[in-house]
C-alpha cells in the first residue's frame, strides 16, 4: 500500500463483499420478477445497487470511494467471473446459499480483483476543520 490514506485490503474486501451481497440479492429479486431473463442481463443495474453498498460500508469505516469506481469494481468482477466460467466450466456450478448469483470457486478471484480496485481508488475522508 503506497498511500497511508488508503484502506487495507481486508477493509476493501469487506466493502466488496457487502456490495456483492446487495448486488446478488437485487439480482435474485429482479430475476424473480422477470424469470425469462438471466442474472447477467441485470448485471449493470445490480452493480449500481452494489456500489451503494460498497460506498456505505466504506463511509462507515471512514473512507470514501467514487461511485463510478465502486460500480466498475463490481462489474469487473462479474466480467472476470464469466471469463473464468467460460475457461473452466466446472467451476461455476456451485452457488453459495446466501448469495444466489455467486459461484463458489468462480467468484473468489474476481472478488480479489474487485477488492484491489476498491482499495486503490478509495481514500480516507478529509474532515474540514476551521
mmCIF file of C-alpha atoms in Angstrom:
data_model
loop_
_atom_site.group_PDB
_atom_site.id
_atom_site.type_symbol
_atom_site.label_atom_id
_atom_site.label_comp_id
_atom_site.label_asym_id
_atom_site.label_seq_id
_atom_site.Cartn_x
_atom_site.Cartn_y
_atom_site.Cartn_z
ATOM 1 C CA UNK A 1 0.000 0.000 0.000
ATOM 2 C CA UNK A 2 1.720 3.134 -1.211
ATOM 3 C CA UNK A 3 -0.608 5.695 0.312
ATOM 4 C CA UNK A 4 -1.317 5.508 4.061
ATOM 5 C CA UNK A 5 -4.713 7.155 3.474
ATOM 6 C CA UNK A 6 -5.928 4.098 1.536
ATOM 7 C CA UNK A 7 -7.834 1.332 3.301
ATOM 8 C CA UNK A 8 -6.243 -2.034 3.909
ATOM 9 C CA UNK A 9 -7.007 -4.907 1.570
ATOM 10 C CA UNK A 10 -9.192 -6.520 4.239
ATOM 11 C CA UNK A 11 -11.261 -3.365 4.619
ATOM 12 C CA UNK A 12 -11.739 -3.148 0.859
ATOM 13 C CA UNK A 13 -12.671 -6.841 0.743
ATOM 14 C CA UNK A 14 -15.319 -6.359 3.451
ATOM 15 C CA UNK A 15 -16.807 -3.475 1.468
ATOM 16 C CA UNK A 16 -16.790 -5.520 -1.748
ATOM 17 C CA UNK A 17 -18.423 -8.477 -0.013
ATOM 18 C CA UNK A 18 -21.153 -6.211 1.343
ATOM 19 C CA UNK A 19 -21.673 -4.613 -2.051
ATOM 20 C CA UNK A 20 -21.596 -8.023 -3.701
ATOM 21 C CA UNK A 21 -24.251 -9.280 -1.309
ATOM 22 C CA UNK A 22 -26.509 -6.327 -2.138
ATOM 23 C CA UNK A 23 -25.858 -6.879 -5.839
ATOM 24 C CA UNK A 24 -26.611 -10.584 -5.549
ATOM 25 C CA UNK A 25 -29.843 -10.059 -3.641
ATOM 26 C CA UNK A 26 -31.024 -7.431 -6.120
ATOM 27 C CA UNK A 27 -30.160 -9.749 -8.999
ATOM 28 C CA UNK A 28 -32.216 -12.555 -7.468
ATOM 29 C CA UNK A 29 -35.077 -10.119 -6.889
ATOM 30 C CA UNK A 30 -35.033 -8.875 -10.491
ATOM 31 C CA UNK A 31 -34.885 -12.401 -11.910
ATOM 32 C CA UNK A 32 -37.797 -13.287 -9.620
ATOM 33 C CA UNK A 33 -39.854 -10.526 -11.227
ATOM 34 C CA UNK A 34 -38.771 -11.433 -14.765
ATOM 35 C CA UNK A 35 -37.951 -15.171 -14.809
ATOM 36 C CA UNK A 36 -37.278 -15.198 -18.555
ATOM 37 C CA UNK A 37 -34.163 -13.065 -18.042
ATOM 38 C CA UNK A 38 -30.813 -14.223 -16.719
ATOM 39 C CA UNK A 39 -28.781 -12.951 -13.815
ATOM 40 C CA UNK A 40 -26.217 -11.467 -16.174
ATOM 41 C CA UNK A 41 -28.878 -9.463 -18.009
ATOM 42 C CA UNK A 42 -29.244 -7.349 -14.872
ATOM 43 C CA UNK A 43 -25.517 -7.036 -14.131
ATOM 44 C CA UNK A 44 -25.134 -3.316 -14.817
ATOM 45 C CA UNK A 45 -28.166 -2.308 -12.765
ATOM 46 C CA UNK A 46 -27.316 -4.610 -9.883
ATOM 47 C CA UNK A 47 -23.714 -3.355 -9.903
ATOM 48 C CA UNK A 48 -25.102 0.139 -9.315
ATOM 49 C CA UNK A 49 -27.053 -1.112 -6.295
ATOM 50 C CA UNK A 50 -23.952 -2.959 -5.081
ATOM 51 C CA UNK A 51 -21.894 0.209 -5.460
ATOM 52 C CA UNK A 52 -24.226 1.888 -2.992
ATOM 53 C CA UNK A 53 -23.433 -0.926 -0.544
ATOM 54 C CA UNK A 54 -19.673 -0.568 -1.097
ATOM 55 C CA UNK A 55 -19.888 3.187 -0.643
ATOM 56 C CA UNK A 56 -21.954 2.885 2.564
ATOM 57 C CA UNK A 57 -19.600 0.367 4.169
ATOM 58 C CA UNK A 58 -16.537 2.440 3.341
ATOM 59 C CA UNK A 59 -18.264 5.584 4.586
ATOM 60 C CA UNK A 60 -18.977 3.890 7.922
ATOM 61 C CA UNK A 61 -15.330 2.837 8.147
ATOM 62 C CA UNK A 62 -14.118 6.375 7.431
ATOM 63 C CA UNK A 63 -13.135 6.044 3.779
ATOM 64 C CA UNK A 64 -14.644 7.359 0.584
ATOM 65 C CA UNK A 65 -14.706 5.881 -2.900
ATOM 66 C CA UNK A 66 -16.097 7.295 -6.100
ATOM 67 C CA UNK A 67 -19.468 5.842 -7.041
ATOM 68 C CA UNK A 68 -18.292 5.012 -10.554
ATOM 69 C CA UNK A 69 -15.216 3.202 -9.223
ATOM 70 C CA UNK A 70 -17.305 1.089 -6.849
ATOM 71 C CA UNK A 71 -19.718 0.137 -9.629
ATOM 72 C CA UNK A 72 -16.830 -0.553 -12.016
ATOM 73 C CA UNK A 73 -15.147 -2.793 -9.436
ATOM 74 C CA UNK A 74 -18.282 -4.909 -9.033
ATOM 75 C CA UNK A 75 -18.937 -5.015 -12.768
ATOM 76 C CA UNK A 76 -15.341 -6.017 -13.492
ATOM 77 C CA UNK A 77 -15.657 -8.860 -11.018
ATOM 78 C CA UNK A 78 -18.637 -10.155 -12.993
ATOM 79 C CA UNK A 79 -16.648 -9.976 -16.215
ATOM 80 C CA UNK A 80 -13.728 -11.884 -14.670
ATOM 81 C CA UNK A 81 -16.144 -14.434 -13.236
ATOM 82 C CA UNK A 82 -17.746 -15.003 -16.629
ATOM 83 C CA UNK A 83 -14.324 -15.408 -18.224
ATOM 84 C CA UNK A 84 -13.346 -17.989 -15.585
ATOM 85 C CA UNK A 85 -16.576 -19.938 -16.075
ATOM 86 C CA UNK A 86 -16.074 -19.913 -19.851
ATOM 87 C CA UNK A 87 -12.483 -21.106 -19.479
ATOM 88 C CA UNK A 88 -13.275 -23.729 -16.812
ATOM 89 C CA UNK A 89 -16.996 -24.651 -16.868
ATOM 90 C CA UNK A 90 -16.765 -26.974 -13.858
ATOM 91 C CA UNK A 91 -16.045 -24.064 -11.517
ATOM 92 C CA UNK A 92 -19.335 -22.220 -11.918
ATOM 93 C CA UNK A 93 -21.812 -24.863 -10.849
ATOM 94 C CA UNK A 94 -21.948 -24.397 -7.092
ATOM 95 C CA UNK A 95 -23.797 -21.404 -5.657
ATOM 96 C CA UNK A 96 -23.395 -20.037 -2.159
ATOM 97 C CA UNK A 97 -26.568 -20.296 -0.025
ATOM 98 C CA UNK A 98 -26.957 -16.594 0.887
ATOM 99 C CA UNK A 99 -25.573 -15.254 -2.401
ATOM 100 C CA UNK A 100 -27.573 -16.898 -5.201
ATOM 101 C CA UNK A 101 -25.716 -15.343 -8.139
ATOM 102 C CA UNK A 102 -22.241 -16.089 -6.792
ATOM 103 C CA UNK A 103 -20.473 -19.271 -7.788
ATOM 104 C CA UNK A 104 -18.281 -20.764 -5.092
ATOM 105 C CA UNK A 105 -14.986 -21.034 -6.947
ATOM 106 C CA UNK A 106 -15.543 -18.753 -9.916
ATOM 107 C CA UNK A 107 -16.123 -15.651 -7.780
ATOM 108 C CA UNK A 108 -13.150 -15.862 -5.429
ATOM 109 C CA UNK A 109 -10.510 -14.484 -7.836
ATOM 110 C CA UNK A 110 -12.931 -11.893 -9.111
ATOM 111 C CA UNK A 111 -13.684 -10.701 -5.564
ATOM 112 C CA UNK A 112 -9.961 -10.242 -5.010
ATOM 113 C CA UNK A 113 -9.716 -8.113 -8.148
ATOM 114 C CA UNK A 114 -12.722 -6.063 -7.040
ATOM 115 C CA UNK A 115 -11.231 -5.514 -3.599
ATOM 116 C CA UNK A 116 -7.968 -4.382 -5.166
ATOM 117 C CA UNK A 117 -9.793 -1.879 -7.403
ATOM 118 C CA UNK A 118 -11.724 -0.510 -4.427
ATOM 119 C CA UNK A 119 -8.541 -0.331 -2.368
ATOM 120 C CA UNK A 120 -6.577 1.701 -4.900
ATOM 121 C CA UNK A 121 -9.443 4.076 -5.715
ATOM 122 C CA UNK A 122 -10.587 4.922 -2.193
ATOM 123 C CA UNK A 123 -9.018 7.188 0.392
ATOM 124 C CA UNK A 124 -9.652 8.389 3.912
ATOM 125 C CA UNK A 125 -12.228 11.144 4.112
ATOM 126 C CA UNK A 126 -10.852 14.556 4.866
ATOM 127 C CA UNK A 127 -12.551 16.459 7.612
ATOM 128 C CA UNK A 128 -12.605 20.216 7.237
ATOM 129 C CA UNK A 129 -11.539 21.920 10.421
ATOM 130 C CA UNK A 130 -11.859 25.664 10.763
#
